[in-house]
Each structure stands twice: as C-alpha cells, then as structure tokens.
Coordinates of C-alpha atoms in Angstrom, one line a residue:
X28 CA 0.0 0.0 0.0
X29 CA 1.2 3.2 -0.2
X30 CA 2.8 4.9 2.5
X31 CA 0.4 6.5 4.8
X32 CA 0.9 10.6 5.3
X33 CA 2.2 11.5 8.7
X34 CA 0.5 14.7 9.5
X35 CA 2.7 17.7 9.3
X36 CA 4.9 18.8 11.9
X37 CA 3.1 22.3 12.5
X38 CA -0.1 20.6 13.6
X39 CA 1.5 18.4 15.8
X40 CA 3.4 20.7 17.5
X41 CA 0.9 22.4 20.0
X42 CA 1.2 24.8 23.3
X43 CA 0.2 22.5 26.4
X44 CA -3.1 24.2 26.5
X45 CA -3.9 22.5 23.2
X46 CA -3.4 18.8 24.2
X47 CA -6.4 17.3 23.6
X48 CA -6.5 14.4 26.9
X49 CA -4.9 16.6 30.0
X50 CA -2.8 14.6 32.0
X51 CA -4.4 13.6 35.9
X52 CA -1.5 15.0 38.3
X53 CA -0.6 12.9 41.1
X54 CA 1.1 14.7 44.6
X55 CA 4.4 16.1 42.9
X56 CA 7.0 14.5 45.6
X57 CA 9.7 15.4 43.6
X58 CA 12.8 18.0 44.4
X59 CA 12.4 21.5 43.5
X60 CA 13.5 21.4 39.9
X61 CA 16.2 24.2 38.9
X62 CA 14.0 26.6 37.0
X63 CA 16.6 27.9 34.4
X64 CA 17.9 24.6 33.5
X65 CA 14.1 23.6 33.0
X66 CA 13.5 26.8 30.6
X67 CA 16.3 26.0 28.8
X68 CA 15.5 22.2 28.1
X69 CA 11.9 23.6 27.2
X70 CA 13.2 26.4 24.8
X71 CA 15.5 23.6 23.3
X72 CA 12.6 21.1 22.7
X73 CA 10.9 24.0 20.9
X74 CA 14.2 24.7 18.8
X75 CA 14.6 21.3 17.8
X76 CA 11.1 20.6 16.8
X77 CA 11.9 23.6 14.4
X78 CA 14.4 22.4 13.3
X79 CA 12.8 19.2 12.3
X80 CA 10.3 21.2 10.7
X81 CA 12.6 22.8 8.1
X82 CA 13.9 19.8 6.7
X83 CA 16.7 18.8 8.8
X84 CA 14.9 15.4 10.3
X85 CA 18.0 13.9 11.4
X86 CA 19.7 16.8 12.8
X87 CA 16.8 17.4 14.9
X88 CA 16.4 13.5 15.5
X89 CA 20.1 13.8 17.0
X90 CA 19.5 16.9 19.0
X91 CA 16.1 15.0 20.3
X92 CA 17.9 12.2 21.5
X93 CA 20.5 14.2 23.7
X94 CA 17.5 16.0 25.2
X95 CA 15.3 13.2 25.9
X96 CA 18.0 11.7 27.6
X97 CA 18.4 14.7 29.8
X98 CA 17.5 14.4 33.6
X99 CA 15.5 17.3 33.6
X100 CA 12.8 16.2 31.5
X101 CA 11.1 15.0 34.5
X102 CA 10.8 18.2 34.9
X103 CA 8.6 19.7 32.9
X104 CA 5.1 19.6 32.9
X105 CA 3.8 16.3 31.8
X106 CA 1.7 17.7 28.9
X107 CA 5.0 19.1 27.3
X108 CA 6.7 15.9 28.1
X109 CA 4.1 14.0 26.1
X110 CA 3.9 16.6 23.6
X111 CA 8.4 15.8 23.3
X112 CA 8.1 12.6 22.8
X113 CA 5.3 13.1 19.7
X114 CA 7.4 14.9 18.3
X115 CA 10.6 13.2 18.4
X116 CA 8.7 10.4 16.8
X117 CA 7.3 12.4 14.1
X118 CA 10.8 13.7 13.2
X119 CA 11.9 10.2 13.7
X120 CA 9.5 8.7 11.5
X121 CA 10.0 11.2 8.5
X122 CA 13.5 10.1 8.8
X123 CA 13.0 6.7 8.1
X124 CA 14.2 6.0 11.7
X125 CA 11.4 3.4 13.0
X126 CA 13.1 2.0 15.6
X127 CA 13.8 5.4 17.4
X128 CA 10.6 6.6 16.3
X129 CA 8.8 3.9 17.9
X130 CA 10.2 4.0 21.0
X131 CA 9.3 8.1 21.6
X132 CA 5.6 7.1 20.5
X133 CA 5.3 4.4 23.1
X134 CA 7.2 6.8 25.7
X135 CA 4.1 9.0 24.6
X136 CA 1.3 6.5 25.2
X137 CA 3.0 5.1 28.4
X138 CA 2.1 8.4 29.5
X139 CA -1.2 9.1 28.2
X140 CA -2.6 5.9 26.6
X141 CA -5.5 7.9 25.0
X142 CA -2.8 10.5 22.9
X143 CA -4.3 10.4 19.8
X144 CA -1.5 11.7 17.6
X145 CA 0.9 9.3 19.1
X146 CA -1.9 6.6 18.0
X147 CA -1.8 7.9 14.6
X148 CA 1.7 8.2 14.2
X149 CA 1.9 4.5 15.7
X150 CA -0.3 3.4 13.1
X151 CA 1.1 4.9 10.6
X152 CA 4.6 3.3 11.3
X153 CA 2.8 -0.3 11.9
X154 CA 1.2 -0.1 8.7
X155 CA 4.3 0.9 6.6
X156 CA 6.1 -1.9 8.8
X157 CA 3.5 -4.4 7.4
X158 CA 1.5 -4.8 10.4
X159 CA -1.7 -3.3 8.8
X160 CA -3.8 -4.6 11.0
X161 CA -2.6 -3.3 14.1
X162 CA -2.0 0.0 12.1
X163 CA -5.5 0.2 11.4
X164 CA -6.9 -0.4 14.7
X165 CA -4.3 2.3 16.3
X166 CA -5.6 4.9 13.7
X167 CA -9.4 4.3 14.2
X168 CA -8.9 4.4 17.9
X169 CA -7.0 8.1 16.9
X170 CA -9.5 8.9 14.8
X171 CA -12.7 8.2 17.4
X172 CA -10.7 10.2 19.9
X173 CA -9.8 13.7 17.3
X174 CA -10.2 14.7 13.9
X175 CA -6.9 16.1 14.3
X176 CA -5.8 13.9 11.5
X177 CA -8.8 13.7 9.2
X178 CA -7.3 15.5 6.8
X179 CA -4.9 13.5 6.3
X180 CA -7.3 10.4 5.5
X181 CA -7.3 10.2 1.7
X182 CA -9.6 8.0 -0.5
X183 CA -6.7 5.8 -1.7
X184 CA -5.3 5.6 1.6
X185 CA -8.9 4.2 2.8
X186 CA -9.2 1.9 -0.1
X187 CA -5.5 0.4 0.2
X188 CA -6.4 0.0 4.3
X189 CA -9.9 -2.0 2.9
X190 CA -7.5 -3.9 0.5
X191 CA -5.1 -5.0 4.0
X192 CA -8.3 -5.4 6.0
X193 CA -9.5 -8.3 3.9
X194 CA -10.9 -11.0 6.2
X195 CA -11.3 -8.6 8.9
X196 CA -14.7 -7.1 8.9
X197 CA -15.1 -5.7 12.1
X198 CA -11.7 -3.4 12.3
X199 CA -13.1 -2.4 8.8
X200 CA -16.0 -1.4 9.9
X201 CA -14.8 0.4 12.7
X202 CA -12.6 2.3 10.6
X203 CA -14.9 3.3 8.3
X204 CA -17.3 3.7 11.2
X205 CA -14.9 6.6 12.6
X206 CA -14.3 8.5 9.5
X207 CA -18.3 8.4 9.6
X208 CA -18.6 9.5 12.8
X209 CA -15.9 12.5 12.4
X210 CA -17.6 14.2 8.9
X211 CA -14.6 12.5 6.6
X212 CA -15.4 14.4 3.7
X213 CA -12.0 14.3 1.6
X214 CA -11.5 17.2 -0.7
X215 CA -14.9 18.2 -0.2
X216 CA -16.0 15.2 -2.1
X217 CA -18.2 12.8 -0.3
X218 CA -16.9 9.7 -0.4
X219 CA -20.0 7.3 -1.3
X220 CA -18.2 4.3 -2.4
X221 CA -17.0 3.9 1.1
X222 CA -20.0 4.9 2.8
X223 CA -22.0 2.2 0.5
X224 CA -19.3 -0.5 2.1
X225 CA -19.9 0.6 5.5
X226 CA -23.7 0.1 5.1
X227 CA -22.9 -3.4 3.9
X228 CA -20.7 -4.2 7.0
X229 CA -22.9 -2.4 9.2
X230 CA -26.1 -4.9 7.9
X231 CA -23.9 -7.7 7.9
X232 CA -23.2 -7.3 11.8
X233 CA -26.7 -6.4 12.6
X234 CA -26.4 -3.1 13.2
X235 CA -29.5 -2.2 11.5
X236 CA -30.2 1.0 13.6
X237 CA -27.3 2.5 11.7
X238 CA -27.8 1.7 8.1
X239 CA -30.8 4.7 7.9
X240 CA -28.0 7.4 8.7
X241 CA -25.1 5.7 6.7
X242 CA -27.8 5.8 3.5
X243 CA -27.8 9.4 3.9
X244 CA -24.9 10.4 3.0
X245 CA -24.9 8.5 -0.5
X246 CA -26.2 9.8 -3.5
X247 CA -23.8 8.7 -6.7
X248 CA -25.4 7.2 -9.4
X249 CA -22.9 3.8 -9.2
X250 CA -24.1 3.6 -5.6
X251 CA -27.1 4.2 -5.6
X252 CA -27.7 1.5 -8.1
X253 CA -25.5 -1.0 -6.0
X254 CA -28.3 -0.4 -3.2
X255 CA -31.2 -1.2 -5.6
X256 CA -28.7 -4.3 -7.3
X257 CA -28.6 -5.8 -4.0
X258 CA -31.6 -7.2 -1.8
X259 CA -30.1 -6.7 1.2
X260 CA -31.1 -2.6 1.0
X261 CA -34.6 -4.2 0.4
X262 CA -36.1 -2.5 3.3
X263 CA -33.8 0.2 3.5
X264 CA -34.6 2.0 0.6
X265 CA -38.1 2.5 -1.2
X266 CA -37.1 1.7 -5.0
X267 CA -39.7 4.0 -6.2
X268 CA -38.5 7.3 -4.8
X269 CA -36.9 9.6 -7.0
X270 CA -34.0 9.4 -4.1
X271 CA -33.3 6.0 -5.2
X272 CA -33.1 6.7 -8.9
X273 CA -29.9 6.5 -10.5
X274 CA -30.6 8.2 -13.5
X275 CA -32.1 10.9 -11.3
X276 CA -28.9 10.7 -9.0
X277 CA -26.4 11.4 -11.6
X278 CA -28.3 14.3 -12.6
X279 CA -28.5 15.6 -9.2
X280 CA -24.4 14.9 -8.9
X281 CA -23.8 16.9 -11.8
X282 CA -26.0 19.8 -10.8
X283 CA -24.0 20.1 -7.7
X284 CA -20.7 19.9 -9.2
X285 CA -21.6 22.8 -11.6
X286 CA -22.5 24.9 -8.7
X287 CA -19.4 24.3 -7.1
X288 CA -17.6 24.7 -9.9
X289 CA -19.3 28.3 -10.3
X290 CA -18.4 29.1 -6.4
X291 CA -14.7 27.6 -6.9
X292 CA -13.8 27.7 -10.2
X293 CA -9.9 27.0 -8.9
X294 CA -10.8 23.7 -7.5
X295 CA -9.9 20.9 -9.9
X296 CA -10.7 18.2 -7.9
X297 CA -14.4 19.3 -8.7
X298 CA -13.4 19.4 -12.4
X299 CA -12.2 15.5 -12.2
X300 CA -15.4 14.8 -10.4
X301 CA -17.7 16.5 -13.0
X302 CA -15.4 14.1 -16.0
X303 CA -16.9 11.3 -13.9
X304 CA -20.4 12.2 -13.8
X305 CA -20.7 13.2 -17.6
X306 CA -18.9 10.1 -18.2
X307 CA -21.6 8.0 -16.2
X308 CA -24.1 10.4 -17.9
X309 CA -22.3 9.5 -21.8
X310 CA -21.9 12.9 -22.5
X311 CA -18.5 12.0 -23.9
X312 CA -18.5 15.2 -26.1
X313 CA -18.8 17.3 -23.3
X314 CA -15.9 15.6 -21.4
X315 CA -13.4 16.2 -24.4
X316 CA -14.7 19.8 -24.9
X317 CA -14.0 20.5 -21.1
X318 CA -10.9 18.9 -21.1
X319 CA -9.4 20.5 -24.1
X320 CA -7.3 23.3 -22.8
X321 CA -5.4 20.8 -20.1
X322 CA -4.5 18.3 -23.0
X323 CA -2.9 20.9 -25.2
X324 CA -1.2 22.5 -21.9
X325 CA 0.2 18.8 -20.6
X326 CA 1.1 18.4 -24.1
X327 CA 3.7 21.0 -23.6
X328 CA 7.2 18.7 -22.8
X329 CA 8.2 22.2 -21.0
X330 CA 5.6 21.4 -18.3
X331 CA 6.5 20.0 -15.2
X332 CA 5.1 16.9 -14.5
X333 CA 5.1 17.1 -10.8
X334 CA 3.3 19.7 -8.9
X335 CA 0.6 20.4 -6.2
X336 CA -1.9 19.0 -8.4
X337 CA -0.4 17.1 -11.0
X338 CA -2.7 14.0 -9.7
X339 CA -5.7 15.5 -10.7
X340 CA -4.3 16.4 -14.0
X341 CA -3.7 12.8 -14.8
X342 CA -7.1 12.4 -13.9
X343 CA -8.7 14.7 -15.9
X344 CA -6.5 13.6 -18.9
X345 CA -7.5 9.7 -17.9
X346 CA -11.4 10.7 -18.2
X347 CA -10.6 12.3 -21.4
X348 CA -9.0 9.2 -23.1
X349 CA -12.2 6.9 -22.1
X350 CA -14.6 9.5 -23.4
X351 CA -12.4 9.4 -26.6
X352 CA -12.5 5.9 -26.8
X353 CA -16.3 5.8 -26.0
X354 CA -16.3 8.4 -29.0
X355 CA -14.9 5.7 -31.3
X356 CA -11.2 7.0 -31.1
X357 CA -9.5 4.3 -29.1
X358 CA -5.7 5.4 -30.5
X359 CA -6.4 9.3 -29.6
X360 CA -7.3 7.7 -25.9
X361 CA -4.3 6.0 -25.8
X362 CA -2.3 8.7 -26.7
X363 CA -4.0 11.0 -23.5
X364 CA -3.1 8.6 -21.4
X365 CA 0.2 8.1 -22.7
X366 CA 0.3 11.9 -21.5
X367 CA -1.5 11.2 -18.4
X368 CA 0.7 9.0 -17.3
X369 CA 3.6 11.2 -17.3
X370 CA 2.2 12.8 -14.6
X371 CA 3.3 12.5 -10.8
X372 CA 0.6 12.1 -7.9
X373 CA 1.3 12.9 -4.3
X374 CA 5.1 13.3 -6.0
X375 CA 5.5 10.2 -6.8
X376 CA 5.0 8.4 -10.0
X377 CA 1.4 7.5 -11.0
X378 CA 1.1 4.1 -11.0
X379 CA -3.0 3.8 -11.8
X380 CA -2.5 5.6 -15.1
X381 CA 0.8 3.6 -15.7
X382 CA -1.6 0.1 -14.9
X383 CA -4.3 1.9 -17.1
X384 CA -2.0 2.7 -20.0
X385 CA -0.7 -0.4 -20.1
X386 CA -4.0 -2.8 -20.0
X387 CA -5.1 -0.3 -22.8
X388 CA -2.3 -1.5 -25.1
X389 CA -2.8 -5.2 -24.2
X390 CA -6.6 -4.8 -25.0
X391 CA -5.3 -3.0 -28.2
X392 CA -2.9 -5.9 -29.1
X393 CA 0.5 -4.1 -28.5
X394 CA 1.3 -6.7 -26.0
X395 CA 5.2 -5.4 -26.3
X396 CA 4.5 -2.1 -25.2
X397 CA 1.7 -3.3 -22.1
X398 CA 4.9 -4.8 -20.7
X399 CA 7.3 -2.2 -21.2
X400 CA 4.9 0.3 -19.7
X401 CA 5.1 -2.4 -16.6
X402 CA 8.3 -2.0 -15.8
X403 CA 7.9 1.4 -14.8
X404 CA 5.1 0.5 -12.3
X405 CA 8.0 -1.0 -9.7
X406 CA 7.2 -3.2 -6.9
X407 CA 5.5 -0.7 -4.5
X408 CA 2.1 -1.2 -5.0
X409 CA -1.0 -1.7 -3.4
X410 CA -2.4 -5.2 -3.6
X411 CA -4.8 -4.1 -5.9
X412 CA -2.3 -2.7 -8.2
X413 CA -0.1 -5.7 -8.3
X414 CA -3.3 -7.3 -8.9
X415 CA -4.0 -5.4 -12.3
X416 CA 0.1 -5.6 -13.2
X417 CA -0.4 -9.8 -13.0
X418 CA -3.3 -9.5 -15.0
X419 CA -1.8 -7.2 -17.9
X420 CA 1.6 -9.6 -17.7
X421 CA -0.8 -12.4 -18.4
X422 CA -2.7 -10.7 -20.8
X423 CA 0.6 -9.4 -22.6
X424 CA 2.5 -13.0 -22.7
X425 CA -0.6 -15.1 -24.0
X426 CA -0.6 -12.6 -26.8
X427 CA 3.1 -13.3 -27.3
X428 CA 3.1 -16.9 -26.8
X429 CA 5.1 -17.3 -24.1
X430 CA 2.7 -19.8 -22.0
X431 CA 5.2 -20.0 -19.5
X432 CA 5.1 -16.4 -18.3
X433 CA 0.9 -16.5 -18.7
X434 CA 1.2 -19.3 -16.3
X435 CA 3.2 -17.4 -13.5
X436 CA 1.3 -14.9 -13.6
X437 CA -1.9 -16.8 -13.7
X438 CA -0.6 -19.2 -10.7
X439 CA -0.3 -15.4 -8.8
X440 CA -3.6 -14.6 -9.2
X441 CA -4.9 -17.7 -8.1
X442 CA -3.0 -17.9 -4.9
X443 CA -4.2 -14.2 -4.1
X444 CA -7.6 -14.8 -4.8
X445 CA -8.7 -12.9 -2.3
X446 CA -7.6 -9.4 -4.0
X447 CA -7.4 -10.3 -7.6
X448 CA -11.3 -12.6 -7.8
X449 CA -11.8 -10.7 -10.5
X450 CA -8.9 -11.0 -12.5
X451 CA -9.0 -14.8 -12.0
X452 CA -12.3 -14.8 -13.4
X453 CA -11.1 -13.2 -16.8
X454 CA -8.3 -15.6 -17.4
X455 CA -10.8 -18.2 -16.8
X456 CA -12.5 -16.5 -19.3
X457 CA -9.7 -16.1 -21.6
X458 CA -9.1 -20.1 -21.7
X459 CA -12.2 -20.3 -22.4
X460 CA -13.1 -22.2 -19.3
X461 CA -17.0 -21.4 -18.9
X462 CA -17.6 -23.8 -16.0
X463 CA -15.2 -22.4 -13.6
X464 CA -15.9 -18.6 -14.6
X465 CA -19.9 -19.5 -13.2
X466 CA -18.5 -21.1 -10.3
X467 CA -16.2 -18.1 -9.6
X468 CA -19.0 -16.1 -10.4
X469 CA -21.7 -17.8 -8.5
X470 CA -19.3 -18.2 -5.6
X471 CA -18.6 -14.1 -5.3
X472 CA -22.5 -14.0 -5.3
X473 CA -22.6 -15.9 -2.5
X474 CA -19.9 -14.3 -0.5
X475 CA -21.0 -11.5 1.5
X476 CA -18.1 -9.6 0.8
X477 CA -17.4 -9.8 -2.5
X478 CA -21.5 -9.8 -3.4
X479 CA -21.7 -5.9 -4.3
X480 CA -18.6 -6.0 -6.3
X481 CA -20.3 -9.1 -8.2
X482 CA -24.0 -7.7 -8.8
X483 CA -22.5 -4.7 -10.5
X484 CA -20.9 -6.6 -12.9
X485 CA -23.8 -7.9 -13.7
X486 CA -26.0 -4.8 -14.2
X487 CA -27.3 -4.0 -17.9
X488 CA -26.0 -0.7 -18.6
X489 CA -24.8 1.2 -21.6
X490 CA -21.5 -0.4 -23.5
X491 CA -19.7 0.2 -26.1
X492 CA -18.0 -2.4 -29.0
X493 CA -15.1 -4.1 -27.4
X494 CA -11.4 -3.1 -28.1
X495 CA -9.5 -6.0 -30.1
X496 CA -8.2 -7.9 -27.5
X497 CA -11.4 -7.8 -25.1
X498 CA -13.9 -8.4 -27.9
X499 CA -13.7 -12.6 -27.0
X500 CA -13.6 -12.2 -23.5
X501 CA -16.9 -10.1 -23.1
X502 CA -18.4 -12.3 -25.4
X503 CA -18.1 -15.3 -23.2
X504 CA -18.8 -13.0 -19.9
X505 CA -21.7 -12.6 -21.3
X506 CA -22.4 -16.2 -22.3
X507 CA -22.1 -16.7 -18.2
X508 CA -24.2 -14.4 -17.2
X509 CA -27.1 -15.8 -18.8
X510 CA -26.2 -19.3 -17.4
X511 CA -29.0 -20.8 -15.5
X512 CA -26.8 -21.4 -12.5
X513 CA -25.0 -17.7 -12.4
X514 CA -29.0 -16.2 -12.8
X515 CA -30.1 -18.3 -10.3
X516 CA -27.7 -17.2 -8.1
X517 CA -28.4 -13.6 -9.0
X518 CA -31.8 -14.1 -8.1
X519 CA -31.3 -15.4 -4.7
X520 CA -29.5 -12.6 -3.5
X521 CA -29.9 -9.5 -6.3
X522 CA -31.0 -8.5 -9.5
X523 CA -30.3 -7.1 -12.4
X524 CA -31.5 -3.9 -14.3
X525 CA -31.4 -1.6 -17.4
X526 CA -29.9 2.0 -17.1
X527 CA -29.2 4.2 -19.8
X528 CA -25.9 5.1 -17.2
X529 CA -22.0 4.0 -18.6
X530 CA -20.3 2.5 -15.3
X531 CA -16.4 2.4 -14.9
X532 CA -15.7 0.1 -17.6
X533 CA -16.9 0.7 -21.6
X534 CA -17.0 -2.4 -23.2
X535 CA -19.8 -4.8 -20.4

C-alpha cells in the first residue's frame, strides 16, 4: 500500500493548553526542579522541533535524543513531556528512523494511553512496517478520539487499508465507522463508495439501527444502483422514490458539481469529479470539450510533471481518453493517457495511469509495449495494483506466446484470490473455461463480501463495442451471465437492471 501521510509537523506541535486528553496530576513528591535549566530544556525542545520542521529530520532526531536523555525532563510539565516525545517520533519517522521513532511514541502512550496523535503516528509506522492490521486499529482508535488527523485520510489511503483489511470485517468497519462518525469528507467530495461498504458491513453485523443514517450520506449514481442491485437494501430504501433513482442521482451529482464549480472555479478536484459524472451520464462530447485546454497544456514537454496538483491532471487527462475511446477514437485515448501518465501524484509516479495505460495497449494488441509500460510501475504497490500488473503480464505474454510467463502470472492470481477474484475470473474467461468462470462467479455471489462488487458486474448498462483484445472475453462474460446457474444465483441474493448510465468500464 502506499505509504500513509504522517500529519505535518506544525499541527502536531501544539502549546500545552492545546493537548487534547490533560494529563491527571498525582502529589508532585519530587525536588524543586532548577528553573533555568528547565527553561532551557523547554526552549531547546521547541528549537529542535523547528528544526525538524525545516527539513533537517536527522539533525533534529540527534539533537532529540540528547535531550530526551536529559535528567530534567522530568521536569517539565507532563503535557510538554508528552507533547516531546510526539514529536521526536514524528521527526523520527520522516526520517525513516522506525526504531527510534517507535520508542518516543510508546514513551508518549506510556504516559497518556489515549494521545491520539501518538496513535496515529503509531499506526502509521505499523502499517508501513507491514503490520496493517494493528496500524489500522491504532488509527481508528486516533480517529474516534480527534479529527486532528482527518485531513490526512485520503480516499486511496482508505481503499488500500480495505485492500489489507480483507478477512477482517469488524476493524473495517470500525474504521470506516470513525471517519463516519468524524464528517470525513475528503477534498470536499463525499466519499460514497466507502460509505456504501460501510452500510454493507454495518447490515452484515446487525447493526441495522445505523444503516438509515449511513444511507444518507450517499447519493452517486454507481451507488445508488449498488443499493437497488442488491436485496439486502430491500427494506432500506423505497425503489420507487426519486431518491433512489440512479438516473435521477447522476443528474442531481452533476447539478451540484456545476455549482461548485461556479463558487470555486480554482478547484480541480471538482473538475475530475464532473469528468466522472458526464462520463456516467455518456456525454463523452462534453468531457473532451472541457478537457481541451489541459491536453494541449500537458502536451507542452516544458511542463512540469510534478506539482501540487499534478494527480488531478492525470485524472482529468484519464477521463478524457475513455470518453475518446467511447467516441470511437480508441488510438487518440491511448495517446492521452500516454500523456497522463507522465504525470506525478502525491510526488511520486502515478502508478493507476501507468496500470491503465498499459492494459489499454494489451486490449489494443501491442502486448510489447503493455509490458514495457510495466516496468515502470516497480514493486511498490498496493495489492490491488499488483493485482492489475499480474493481470496485464498475463494478458501481454498469451498474446506473445510465451505460456510460461501466462502461467506465472496466472498461478499469482490464483494464490491471491482474495484481492485479484476478479482477475482470476477473466483468465478463466480467456481459456475459455465457462464452468469455472460461473463457479467463480456464482461463488462471489454468495460471499458477502465480495457480493456488491459481483451484482455490478452484472448490471445492464450502456456499453460500447469491445477493443480488439477484449472483444472474445466479453463475449463469453456474457455467455455466463445468462447461465442458469449464475441467474439463479443472482436471483437469490440480487437482480439485475437496465440503465441508460456507462459505469467504470466501456465495453460490459
């Protein structure tokens, strides 16, 4: 996953008065500390956090240690004490100094338990540690005690966490449950996707009296029709109601992002957003028209490609190439994303338009170039992503002939099934194995987590033809869908409807 953001240094550094918890004082039976020596300590604390703050992490870790070490820290009051040790580990932790950082966070929490940024900061140094689970549960308890660090929550950072958190429902739940609870509304878009999985965990453990105020806050077209896909909403939502249209909800998403984009016409977040709902809308024309003047400028080679909001460039560029390949142009689309991915997010390289980019060119038969685009990808990516970069290398060598490779990558899949279902599914599908795609299928159907993800599939919504190297594949998808067994299935647990809506994909 990718790394999680430690908050910056300015908002952890607070005046005593600011610490959230105060700290119960017991009888002080100590000596009368030597007050100058304790102002100095304190002034030095203050220097070296500072110091970390300009840049120089390791000088400041160094001046920290000697410091910490110092007698007089017992001292000082015990909020400042607290508020030391945060810091160090902060400055520790950007760094790359885990051990050292670790040890000032638990000096923290031995102190006050309940310190929610030394809970974040703990979290965020299990989980780049590999102990996401732990990580996770030390950042919800955080994020239930202080949005302190709510900002610093972002939607791929959530979805990576869901990705580690597989098998473990509950901790989910809470997690999402606490960004809930605290308003998480990340750049001012609300996050429905996640909300919609938190319903589903919410009905799953029987906390019904919860789902009403959870359903609230969605209203996206793609989740909105999840609800109605899947019976378990059945008697949360009245079908009927305009509120549960999804035609009518991608209207209403649209109107809203038009007014925001009147009141902040600087925000291009709300511009990606808007791609999205014309997209869903298939006002494809409308996308490359409002896209226009940022293709020709990231066309410019003089342009930098990594800068405050670079990400959302790629982004905008991305929506442009599938409305260009919707259009009938699937070479033009391929040459925006080409451009797309050029661009850095959250300064570092942008691996989904780099994953994009290169299933485009295995769908487009350049299996050469899907695999050279690979290689830039590296090895640092979310489960998920290595998910999509087995599939493409799959993809890629059956198109080459090398069965060998295909079969590495296929054996990877399989043994990760429980990120990469769907990508199992389509190289069942691509050996033409119809049996074993309906079981998968039917199986995912079953599965009460994977159940959402499987009923979208399976909703009739508007497509268009098939790019070269998909064109056999979604023929047979389809052949499985109408199976007796897979509708059977369906119908146990879902259904299946008609929208004149596009959903992620183009071609199903």
């Amino acid at each position: 996953m990718p790394h999680l953001r430690p908050h910056r240094i300015a908002l952890l550094i607070a005046l005593v008065q600011a610490v959230a918890a105060p700290v119960q004082a017991s009888a002080d039976t100590r000596a009368p500390a030597d007050s100058a020596h304790v102002q100095a300590l304190q002034d030095a604390l203050g220097d070296a956090a500072q110091q970390g703050e300009q840049g120089d992490t390791l000088g400041a870790l160094i001046t920290f240690e000697r410091l910490l070490a110092d007698p007089g820290l017992a001292d000082i009051p015990d909020a400042e004490r607290v508020n030391a040790y945060v810091v160090a580990g902060w400055v520790a932790l950007q760094a790359r100094q885990h051990a050292p950082a670790r040890s000032y966070l638990e000096l923290a929490r031995h102190e006050t338990p309940d310190e929610p940024r030394a809970l974040y900061l703990l979290g965020v140094l299990d989980a780049e540690d590999g102990r996401h689970l732990e990580g996770a549960r030390l950042i919800t308890r955080s994020l239930q005690l202080s949005d302190q660090f709510l900002p610093d929550i972002s939607m791929s950072m959530a979805g990576s966490l869901g990705q580690q958190l597989q098998g473990h429902d509950s901790d989910y739940r809470d997690f999402l449950q606490a960004l809930f609870d605290q308003g998480w509304k990340p750049e001012a878009i609300e996050p429905t996707d996640f909300w919609k999985r938190l319903a589903v965990l919410q009905i799953d453990s029987g906390q019904d009296d919860r789902v009403a105020a959870t359903l609230e806050r969605i209203d996206s077209p793609m989740a909105i029709l999840a609800l109605r896909a899947d019976k378990r909403f059945d008697r949360f939502i009245d079908r009927d109601s305009p509120r549960f249209d999804p035609l009518q909800s991608a209207q209403r998403e649209l109107d809203a992002l038009r007014v925001g984009n009147l009141l902040a016409p600087e925000e291009i977040r709300n511009l990606v957003e808007m791609s999205y709902a014309l997209l869903a809308l298939g006002r494809h024309e409308e996308v490359v028209a409002m896209t226009g003047k940022v293709a020709g400028a990231a066309a410019d080679p003089s342009l930098p490609r990594s800068f405050e909001h670079s990400g959302d460039i790629a982004w905008l560029l991305n929506n442009r190439a599938i409305a260009q390949r919707r259009l009938g142009d699937a070479h033009a689309g391929l040459a925006t994303l080409e451009t797309a991915a050029a661009f850095h997010e959250e300064g570092a390289a942008n691996v989904s338009q780099q994953l994009n980019l290169a299933s485009w060119q295995a769908s487009l038969l350049r299996p050469r170039e899907a695999l050279e685009t690979l290689e830039k990808t590296g090895s640092n990516l979310s489960p998920y992503g290595e998910a999509v970069q087995q599939w493409v290398r799959f993809f890629a060598y059956r198109q080459l002939g090398d069965m060998a490779q295909a079969a590495t990558a296929q054996r990877w899949l399989e043994d990760h099934k429980d990120i990469a279902e769907d990508y199992v599914v389509e190289t069942l599908l691509e050996d033409n194995a119809l049996d074993q795609a309906a079981a998968q299928l039917v199986a995912r159907l079953h599965s009460t987590e994977h159940r959402s993800e499987a009923l979208m599939s399976m909703q009739q919504l508007l497509t268009v033809p098939s790019l070269p190297g998909d064109a056999e594949r979604d023929r047979r998808w389809r052949q499985v869908v109408a199976r007796a067994d897979v509708q059977a299935a369906l119908d146990a647990v879902g259904r299946s409807e008609h929208h004149p809506l596009f959903n992620t994909g183009s071609s199903r």
